[in-house]
Coordinates of N, CA and C in Angstrom, one line a residue:
M1 N 54.3 -23.8 10.4 CA 53.0 -23.0 10.4 C 52.4 -23.1 9.1
V2 N 51.1 -23.4 9.1 CA 50.3 -23.5 7.9 C 49.1 -22.6 7.9
W3 N 48.9 -21.8 6.9 CA 47.8 -20.9 6.8 C 46.6 -21.7 6.2
T4 N 45.7 -22.1 7.0 CA 44.6 -23.0 6.5 C 43.6 -22.4 5.6
A5 N 43.6 -21.0 5.5 CA 42.7 -20.3 4.6 C 43.1 -20.4 3.2
S6 N 44.4 -20.9 3.0 CA 44.9 -21.0 1.6 C 45.2 -22.4 1.3
S7 N 44.9 -22.8 0.1 CA 45.1 -24.2 -0.4 C 46.6 -24.6 -0.4
S8 N 47.5 -23.6 -0.6 CA 48.9 -23.8 -0.6 C 49.5 -23.8 0.8
G9 N 48.7 -23.3 1.8 CA 49.2 -23.2 3.2 C 50.0 -21.9 3.4
T10 N 50.1 -21.1 2.4 CA 50.8 -19.8 2.5 C 49.9 -18.7 2.6
Y11 N 50.2 -17.7 3.5 CA 49.3 -16.6 3.7 C 49.3 -15.7 2.5
S12 N 48.1 -15.2 2.1 CA 47.9 -14.2 1.1 C 46.6 -13.4 1.4
L13 N 46.6 -12.2 1.1 CA 45.4 -11.3 1.4 C 44.2 -11.8 0.6
K14 N 44.5 -12.3 -0.6 CA 43.4 -12.8 -1.5 C 42.7 -14.0 -0.9
S15 N 43.5 -14.9 -0.4 CA 42.9 -16.2 0.1 C 42.2 -15.9 1.5
T16 N 42.7 -15.0 2.3 CA 42.1 -14.6 3.5 C 40.8 -13.9 3.3
S17 N 40.8 -13.0 2.3 CA 39.5 -12.3 2.0 C 38.5 -13.3 1.5
A18 N 38.9 -14.2 0.7 CA 37.9 -15.2 0.2 C 37.4 -16.1 1.3
F19 N 38.3 -16.4 2.3 CA 37.9 -17.2 3.4 C 36.9 -16.5 4.3
L20 N 37.1 -15.2 4.5 CA 36.2 -14.5 5.4 C 34.9 -14.1 4.8
M21 N 34.9 -13.8 3.5 CA 33.7 -13.3 2.8 C 33.0 -14.3 2.0
G22 N 33.7 -15.5 1.7 CA 33.1 -16.5 0.9 C 33.2 -16.2 -0.6
Q23 N 32.7 -17.0 -1.4 CA 32.8 -16.8 -2.9 C 31.8 -15.7 -3.2
Q24 N 32.3 -14.7 -3.9 CA 31.4 -13.5 -4.3 C 31.3 -13.6 -5.8
L25 N 30.0 -13.5 -6.3 CA 29.8 -13.4 -7.7 C 30.2 -12.1 -8.3
R26 N 30.7 -12.1 -9.5 CA 31.1 -10.8 -10.1 C 29.8 -10.1 -10.6
V27 N 29.7 -8.9 -10.2 CA 28.5 -8.1 -10.7 C 28.6 -7.9 -12.2
P28 N 27.4 -7.8 -12.8 CA 27.4 -7.7 -14.3 C 28.0 -6.4 -14.8
W29 N 28.0 -5.3 -14.0 CA 28.5 -4.1 -14.5 C 30.0 -3.8 -14.1
Q30 N 30.7 -4.9 -13.7 CA 32.1 -4.8 -13.2 C 32.9 -4.1 -14.3
N31 N 32.8 -4.6 -15.6 CA 33.6 -4.2 -16.7 C 33.2 -2.7 -17.0
L32 N 32.0 -2.4 -17.0 CA 31.5 -1.0 -17.3 C 32.1 0.0 -16.4
V33 N 32.2 -0.3 -15.1 CA 32.7 0.6 -14.1 C 34.2 0.6 -14.0
W34 N 34.8 -0.6 -13.7 CA 36.2 -0.6 -13.3 C 37.1 -0.8 -14.5
E35 N 36.7 -1.1 -15.7 CA 37.5 -1.2 -16.9 C 37.5 0.0 -17.7
S36 N 36.7 1.0 -17.3 CA 36.7 2.3 -18.0 C 37.9 3.1 -17.7
P37 N 38.6 3.6 -18.8 CA 39.8 4.4 -18.6 C 39.6 5.8 -18.2
V38 N 38.9 6.0 -17.1 CA 38.6 7.4 -16.6 C 39.3 7.6 -15.3
I39 N 39.3 8.8 -14.8 CA 39.9 9.1 -13.5 C 39.1 8.4 -12.3
P40 N 39.8 8.1 -11.2 CA 39.2 7.4 -10.1 C 37.9 8.1 -9.6
R41 N 37.9 9.4 -9.6 CA 36.7 10.1 -9.1 C 35.4 9.7 -9.9
M42 N 35.6 9.6 -11.2 CA 34.5 9.3 -12.1 C 34.1 7.9 -12.0
K43 N 35.1 7.0 -11.8 CA 34.7 5.6 -11.5 C 33.9 5.4 -10.2
F44 N 34.3 6.1 -9.2 CA 33.6 6.0 -7.9 C 32.2 6.5 -8.1
N45 N 32.1 7.6 -8.8 CA 30.7 8.2 -9.0 C 29.9 7.2 -9.8
L46 N 30.4 6.6 -10.8 CA 29.6 5.7 -11.6 C 29.3 4.4 -10.8
W47 N 30.2 4.0 -10.0 CA 30.0 2.8 -9.1 C 28.8 3.0 -8.2
L48 N 28.7 4.2 -7.6 CA 27.5 4.5 -6.8 C 26.3 4.6 -7.7
T49 N 26.4 5.2 -8.8 CA 25.2 5.4 -9.7 C 24.6 4.2 -10.2
V50 N 25.4 3.2 -10.6 CA 24.8 2.0 -11.2 C 24.1 1.1 -10.1
Q51 N 24.5 1.4 -8.8 CA 23.8 0.7 -7.7 C 22.6 1.6 -7.1
S52 N 22.4 2.7 -7.7 CA 21.4 3.7 -7.2 C 21.6 4.1 -5.8
K53 N 22.9 4.3 -5.5 CA 23.3 4.7 -4.1 C 23.7 6.1 -3.9
L54 N 23.6 6.9 -5.0 CA 23.8 8.4 -4.8 C 22.7 9.0 -4.0
P55 N 23.0 10.0 -3.2 CA 22.0 10.6 -2.3 C 21.0 11.6 -3.2
T56 N 20.2 11.0 -4.0 CA 19.3 11.8 -4.8 C 18.2 12.3 -3.9
L57 N 17.4 13.2 -4.3 CA 16.4 13.9 -3.5 C 15.3 13.0 -3.0
D58 N 15.2 11.8 -3.6 CA 14.1 10.8 -3.1 C 14.6 10.0 -2.0
S59 N 15.9 10.1 -1.6 CA 16.5 9.3 -0.5 C 16.2 10.0 0.9
K60 N 16.3 9.2 1.9 CA 16.0 9.8 3.3 C 17.1 10.8 3.7
S61 N 18.3 10.6 3.2 CA 19.4 11.6 3.6 C 19.1 13.0 3.1
M62 N 18.3 13.1 2.1 CA 18.0 14.4 1.5 C 16.6 14.9 1.7
A63 N 16.0 14.3 2.8 CA 14.6 14.6 3.1 C 14.3 16.1 3.4
Q64 N 15.4 16.9 3.8 CA 15.2 18.3 4.1 C 15.0 19.1 2.8
H65 N 15.3 18.5 1.7 CA 15.1 19.3 0.4 C 13.8 18.8 -0.3
E66 N 13.2 19.7 -1.0 CA 12.0 19.4 -1.8 C 12.4 18.4 -2.9
N67 N 11.7 17.4 -3.1 CA 12.0 16.4 -4.1 C 11.5 16.8 -5.5
I68 N 12.2 17.8 -6.1 CA 11.9 18.2 -7.4 C 13.3 18.3 -8.1
C69 N 13.4 17.7 -9.3 CA 14.6 17.8 -10.0 C 15.0 19.2 -10.3
V70 N 16.3 19.6 -9.9 CA 16.7 20.9 -10.1 C 17.1 21.2 -11.5
L71 N 17.3 20.2 -12.3 CA 17.7 20.4 -13.7 C 16.5 20.8 -14.6
C72 N 15.3 20.2 -14.4 CA 14.2 20.4 -15.2 C 13.0 21.1 -14.5
R73 N 13.0 21.0 -13.1 CA 12.0 21.6 -12.3 C 10.6 21.0 -12.6
A74 N 10.5 19.8 -13.1 CA 9.2 19.2 -13.5 C 8.9 17.9 -12.9
Q75 N 9.9 17.1 -12.5 CA 9.6 15.7 -12.0 C 10.4 15.5 -10.7
P76 N 9.9 14.5 -9.9 CA 10.7 14.2 -8.7 C 12.1 13.6 -9.2
E77 N 13.1 13.8 -8.3 CA 14.4 13.4 -8.7 C 14.7 11.9 -8.2
T78 N 14.9 11.0 -9.1 CA 15.3 9.7 -8.9 C 16.5 9.4 -9.8
H79 N 17.2 8.3 -9.6 CA 18.3 7.9 -10.4 C 17.8 7.8 -11.9
D80 N 16.7 7.1 -12.1 CA 16.2 6.9 -13.4 C 15.9 8.2 -14.1
H81 N 15.2 9.1 -13.4 CA 14.9 10.4 -14.0 C 16.2 11.3 -14.2
L82 N 17.0 11.4 -13.2 CA 18.1 12.3 -13.3 C 19.1 11.9 -14.4
F83 N 19.4 10.7 -14.5 CA 20.5 10.2 -15.4 C 20.0 9.7 -16.7
F84 N 18.7 9.7 -16.9 CA 18.2 9.2 -18.2 C 17.0 9.9 -18.8
N85 N 16.0 10.2 -18.0 CA 14.7 10.7 -18.5 C 14.5 12.2 -18.4
C86 N 15.4 12.8 -17.6 CA 15.2 14.3 -17.5 C 15.4 15.0 -18.8
C87 N 14.5 16.0 -19.0 CA 14.5 16.7 -20.3 C 15.8 17.5 -20.5
F88 N 16.5 17.8 -19.4 CA 17.8 18.5 -19.5 C 18.9 17.5 -20.0
V89 N 18.8 16.3 -19.5 CA 19.9 15.3 -19.8 C 19.6 14.5 -21.1
S90 N 18.4 14.3 -21.4 CA 18.1 13.5 -22.6 C 18.8 13.9 -23.9
P91 N 18.8 15.3 -24.2 CA 19.4 15.7 -25.4 C 21.0 15.5 -25.3
L92 N 21.5 15.5 -24.1 CA 23.0 15.3 -24.0 C 23.3 13.8 -24.4
W93 N 22.4 12.9 -23.9 CA 22.5 11.5 -24.3 C 22.4 11.3 -25.8
R94 N 21.4 12.0 -26.4 CA 21.2 11.8 -27.8 C 22.5 12.3 -28.6
F95 N 23.0 13.4 -28.2 CA 24.2 13.9 -28.9 C 25.4 13.0 -28.8
I96 N 25.7 12.5 -27.5 CA 26.8 11.7 -27.3 C 26.6 10.3 -27.9
K97 N 25.4 9.7 -27.8 CA 25.1 8.4 -28.4 C 25.3 8.4 -29.9
Q98 N 25.0 9.6 -30.5 CA 25.2 9.7 -32.0 C 26.6 9.7 -32.3
R99 N 27.4 10.4 -31.6 CA 28.9 10.4 -31.8 C 29.5 9.0 -31.5
A100 N 29.0 8.3 -30.5 CA 29.5 7.1 -30.1 C 29.0 5.9 -30.9
H101 N 28.1 6.2 -31.8 CA 27.5 5.1 -32.6 C 26.8 4.1 -31.7
F102 N 26.1 4.6 -30.7 CA 25.4 3.7 -29.8 C 23.9 4.0 -29.9
Y103 N 23.2 3.1 -30.5 CA 21.8 3.3 -30.7 C 21.0 2.2 -30.0
S104 N 19.9 2.6 -29.3 CA 19.1 1.6 -28.7 C 17.7 2.2 -28.4
S105 N 16.7 1.4 -28.1 CA 15.4 1.9 -27.8 C 15.1 1.7 -26.3
I106 N 16.1 1.8 -25.5 CA 16.0 1.6 -24.1 C 15.3 2.8 -23.5
T107 N 14.4 2.6 -22.5 CA 13.6 3.7 -21.9 C 13.8 3.9 -20.5
N108 N 14.7 3.2 -19.8 CA 14.9 3.4 -18.4 C 16.4 3.1 -18.0
W109 N 16.8 3.6 -16.9 CA 18.2 3.6 -16.4 C 18.7 2.2 -16.2
D110 N 17.9 1.4 -15.5 CA 18.3 0.0 -15.2 C 18.5 -0.8 -16.4
D111 N 17.7 -0.7 -17.4 CA 17.8 -1.4 -18.7 C 19.1 -0.9 -19.4
L112 N 19.4 0.4 -19.3 CA 20.6 0.9 -19.9 C 21.8 0.3 -19.3
I113 N 21.9 0.2 -18.0 CA 23.0 -0.4 -17.3 C 23.2 -1.9 -17.7
H114 N 22.1 -2.6 -17.8 CA 22.1 -4.0 -18.2 C 22.6 -4.1 -19.6
F115 N 22.1 -3.3 -20.5 CA 22.5 -3.4 -21.9 C 24.0 -3.1 -22.1
T116 N 24.4 -1.9 -21.6 CA 25.8 -1.5 -21.8 C 26.8 -2.5 -21.1
S117 N 26.4 -3.1 -19.9 CA 27.3 -4.0 -19.2 C 27.5 -5.3 -20.1
N118 N 26.5 -5.7 -20.8 CA 26.6 -6.9 -21.6 C 27.2 -6.6 -23.0
Q119 N 27.0 -5.5 -23.6 CA 27.4 -5.2 -24.9 C 28.8 -4.7 -25.0
W120 N 29.3 -4.1 -23.9 CA 30.7 -3.5 -23.9 C 31.7 -4.2 -23.1
K121 N 31.5 -5.5 -23.0 CA 32.5 -6.3 -22.2 C 33.9 -6.3 -22.8
K122 N 34.0 -6.4 -24.1 CA 35.3 -6.5 -24.7 C 35.9 -5.1 -24.8
N123 N 37.1 -5.0 -24.4 CA 37.8 -3.7 -24.3 C 38.4 -3.3 -25.6
T124 N 37.5 -3.2 -26.6 CA 37.9 -2.7 -27.9 C 38.0 -1.2 -27.8
A125 N 38.7 -0.5 -28.8 CA 38.8 0.9 -28.8 C 37.4 1.6 -28.8
S126 N 36.5 1.1 -29.6 CA 35.2 1.7 -29.6 C 34.5 1.6 -28.3
N127 N 34.6 0.4 -27.7 CA 33.9 0.2 -26.4 C 34.5 1.1 -25.3
L128 N 35.8 1.2 -25.3 CA 36.5 2.1 -24.3 C 36.0 3.5 -24.4
I129 N 35.9 4.0 -25.7 CA 35.4 5.4 -25.9 C 33.9 5.5 -25.4
R130 N 33.1 4.5 -25.6 CA 31.8 4.5 -25.2 C 31.7 4.5 -23.6
K131 N 32.6 3.8 -23.0 CA 32.6 3.8 -21.5 C 33.0 5.2 -21.0
I132 N 34.0 5.8 -21.7 CA 34.4 7.2 -21.3 C 33.2 8.2 -21.5
C133 N 32.5 8.0 -22.6 CA 31.3 8.9 -22.8 C 30.3 8.7 -21.7
F134 N 30.0 7.4 -21.4 CA 29.0 7.1 -20.4 C 29.4 7.7 -19.1
S135 N 30.6 7.5 -18.6 CA 31.1 8.0 -17.3 C 31.0 9.5 -17.3
S136 N 31.4 10.1 -18.4 CA 31.4 11.6 -18.5 C 30.0 12.2 -18.3
I137 N 29.0 11.6 -19.0 CA 27.7 12.1 -18.9 C 27.2 12.0 -17.5
V138 N 27.4 10.9 -16.9 CA 26.9 10.6 -15.5 C 27.6 11.6 -14.5
Y139 N 28.9 11.7 -14.7 CA 29.7 12.6 -13.8 C 29.3 14.0 -13.9
H140 N 29.2 14.6 -15.1 CA 28.9 16.0 -15.2 C 27.4 16.3 -14.9
T141 N 26.5 15.3 -15.1 CA 25.1 15.5 -14.7 C 25.1 15.7 -13.2
W142 N 25.8 14.8 -12.5 CA 25.8 14.9 -11.0 C 26.5 16.1 -10.5
E143 N 27.5 16.5 -11.2 CA 28.2 17.8 -10.8 C 27.3 19.0 -11.0
E144 N 26.6 19.0 -12.1 CA 25.7 20.2 -12.4 C 24.6 20.2 -11.4
R145 N 24.0 19.0 -11.1 CA 23.0 18.9 -10.1 C 23.4 19.5 -8.7
N146 N 24.6 19.1 -8.3 CA 25.2 19.5 -7.0 C 25.5 21.0 -7.0
E147 N 26.0 21.5 -8.1 CA 26.2 23.0 -8.2 C 25.0 23.8 -8.0
R148 N 23.9 23.3 -8.5 CA 22.6 24.0 -8.4 C 22.0 23.9 -7.0
I149 N 22.1 22.8 -6.4 CA 21.5 22.6 -5.0 C 22.4 23.3 -4.0
F150 N 23.7 23.1 -4.0 CA 24.5 23.5 -2.9 C 25.3 24.8 -3.1
R151 N 25.4 25.2 -4.3 CA 26.1 26.5 -4.5 C 25.3 27.5 -5.3
G152 N 24.1 27.2 -5.7 CA 23.3 28.1 -6.3 C 23.8 28.5 -7.7
K153 N 24.6 27.7 -8.3 CA 25.2 28.1 -9.6 C 24.5 27.2 -10.7
K154 N 24.2 27.8 -11.9 CA 23.5 27.2 -12.9 C 24.2 27.3 -14.2
A155 N 24.5 26.2 -14.9 CA 25.1 26.2 -16.2 C 24.1 25.8 -17.2
S156 N 24.2 26.3 -18.4 CA 23.3 26.0 -19.5 C 23.5 24.6 -20.0
Q157 N 22.6 24.1 -20.7 CA 22.7 22.8 -21.3 C 23.9 22.7 -22.2
R158 N 24.1 23.7 -23.0 CA 25.2 23.7 -23.9 C 26.5 23.7 -23.2
L159 N 26.7 24.4 -22.1 CA 27.9 24.4 -21.4 C 28.2 23.1 -20.7
V160 N 27.2 22.4 -20.2 CA 27.3 21.1 -19.6 C 27.8 20.1 -20.7
L161 N 27.2 20.2 -21.9 CA 27.6 19.3 -23.0 C 29.1 19.6 -23.4
T162 N 29.5 20.9 -23.4 CA 30.9 21.2 -23.7 C 31.8 20.6 -22.7
R163 N 31.4 20.6 -21.4 CA 32.3 20.0 -20.4 C 32.4 18.5 -20.6
I164 N 31.3 17.9 -21.0 CA 31.3 16.4 -21.2 C 32.3 16.1 -22.4
C165 N 32.1 16.9 -23.5 CA 33.0 16.6 -24.7 C 34.4 16.9 -24.3
N166 N 34.7 18.0 -23.6 CA 36.1 18.3 -23.2 C 36.7 17.2 -22.4
T167 N 35.9 16.6 -21.5 CA 36.4 15.5 -20.6 C 36.8 14.3 -21.5
I168 N 35.9 14.0 -22.4 CA 36.2 12.9 -23.3 C 37.5 13.1 -24.1
I169 N 37.6 14.3 -24.6 CA 38.8 14.7 -25.4 C 40.1 14.6 -24.6
Y170 N 40.0 15.2 -23.4 CA 41.2 15.2 -22.5 C 41.7 13.8 -22.1
I171 N 40.7 12.9 -21.8 CA 41.0 11.6 -21.4 C 41.7 10.8 -22.6
L172 N 41.2 11.0 -23.8 CA 41.7 10.4 -24.9 C 43.1 10.9 -25.2
K173 N 43.3 12.2 -25.1 CA 44.6 12.8 -25.4 C 45.6 12.5 -24.3
L174 N 45.2 12.0 -23.1 CA 46.2 11.5 -22.1 C 46.8 10.2 -22.6
G175 N 46.2 9.6 -23.6 CA 46.8 8.4 -24.1 C 46.3 7.1 -23.6
C176 N 45.0 7.1 -23.2 CA 44.4 5.9 -22.6 C 44.3 4.8 -23.7
L177 N 44.3 5.2 -25.0 CA 44.2 4.2 -26.1 C 45.5 4.0 -26.8
Q178 N 46.6 4.5 -26.3 CA 47.9 4.3 -27.0 C 48.2 2.9 -27.2
K179 N 47.9 2.0 -26.2 CA 48.2 0.6 -26.3 C 47.5 -0.1 -27.4
L180 N 46.4 0.6 -27.9 CA 45.6 0.0 -29.0 C 46.1 0.7 -30.3
H181 N 47.0 1.7 -30.2 CA 47.5 2.4 -31.4 C 46.3 2.9 -32.2
A182 N 45.3 3.5 -31.5 CA 44.1 3.9 -32.2 C 43.6 5.3 -31.8
S183 N 44.3 5.9 -30.9 CA 43.8 7.1 -30.2 C 43.6 8.3 -31.3
N184 N 44.6 8.6 -32.0 CA 44.4 9.8 -33.0 C 43.4 9.4 -34.1
R185 N 43.4 8.2 -34.6 CA 42.5 7.8 -35.6 C 41.1 7.9 -35.1
I186 N 40.8 7.5 -33.9 CA 39.5 7.5 -33.4 C 39.0 8.9 -33.1
L187 N 39.9 9.7 -32.6 CA 39.6 11.1 -32.3 C 39.1 11.8 -33.6
C188 N 39.8 11.5 -34.7 CA 39.4 12.1 -36.0 C 38.1 11.5 -36.5
E189 N 38.0 10.2 -36.4 CA 36.7 9.6 -36.9 C 35.5 10.0 -36.1
W190 N 35.7 10.3 -34.8 CA 34.5 10.7 -34.0 C 34.4 12.2 -34.0
D191 N 35.2 12.9 -34.7 CA 35.2 14.4 -34.7 C 35.3 15.0 -33.4
L192 N 36.3 14.4 -32.6 CA 36.5 14.9 -31.2 C 37.7 15.7 -31.1
L193 N 38.5 15.9 -32.1 CA 39.7 16.7 -32.0 C 39.3 18.2 -31.8
P194 N 39.9 18.9 -30.8 CA 39.5 20.3 -30.6 C 40.0 21.1 -31.8
S195 N 39.2 22.2 -32.0 CA 39.6 23.1 -33.1 C 39.2 24.5 -32.6
S196 N 40.1 25.5 -32.9 CA 39.8 26.9 -32.4 C 38.6 27.5 -33.3
S197 N 38.4 26.9 -34.5 CA 37.4 27.5 -35.3 C 36.0 26.8 -35.1
R198 N 36.0 25.7 -34.3 CA 34.8 25.0 -34.1 C 34.0 25.5 -32.9
P199 N 32.7 25.9 -33.1 CA 31.9 26.4 -31.9 C 31.7 25.3 -30.9
P200 N 31.3 25.7 -29.7 CA 31.0 24.6 -28.7 C 29.8 23.8 -29.2
P201 N 29.8 22.5 -28.9 CA 28.7 21.7 -29.4 C 27.4 22.1 -28.9
R202 N 26.3 22.0 -29.7 CA 25.0 22.3 -29.3 C 24.1 21.1 -29.2
P203 N 23.4 20.9 -28.1 CA 22.5 19.7 -28.1 C 21.5 19.8 -29.2
P204 N 21.1 18.6 -29.7 CA 20.0 18.6 -30.7 C 18.7 19.1 -30.2
D205 N 17.8 19.6 -31.0 CA 16.5 20.1 -30.6 C 15.6 18.9 -30.3

């Protein structure tokens, strides 16, 4: 018996999948999403976000809701607005980008995905932290949006930023960078170590 889908004649799931689906090109954001050392729920959320597949209020599945961003109450909700240009989210980005030493003049969500996917391909310690920061902002922005729409709960900008920073700290303290022998050093350099005397972070004005 020979498995013709495989060059070796031996059955494997990989060869069968390639035979049925054909050659698939690797998406440019593969490393940004799947190589990020975050929990699976955050990866799945980011996977949908980079493809603009989340059910934002401009989608048909949310047609029963008024298409006004619940975070700023000023603009229609789209992926570009919600995750990048919203006046509620923009200060969070500025704060985290400053900590992550990530500076750019990008003005829209698609360009940000393109830029980060190309710039953060190498899994250096700094890039891994930037990926954690990126995933955390996206995840907690979506969580806060859903809390307001479906549960009627509203958190302040400062509290959302505190959640983002705490998520970054917890993931780092779990040891995702231990293989790089850099976790504690980077926590100190980025001023991410928790302190009982330090007040919750405040977004810049």
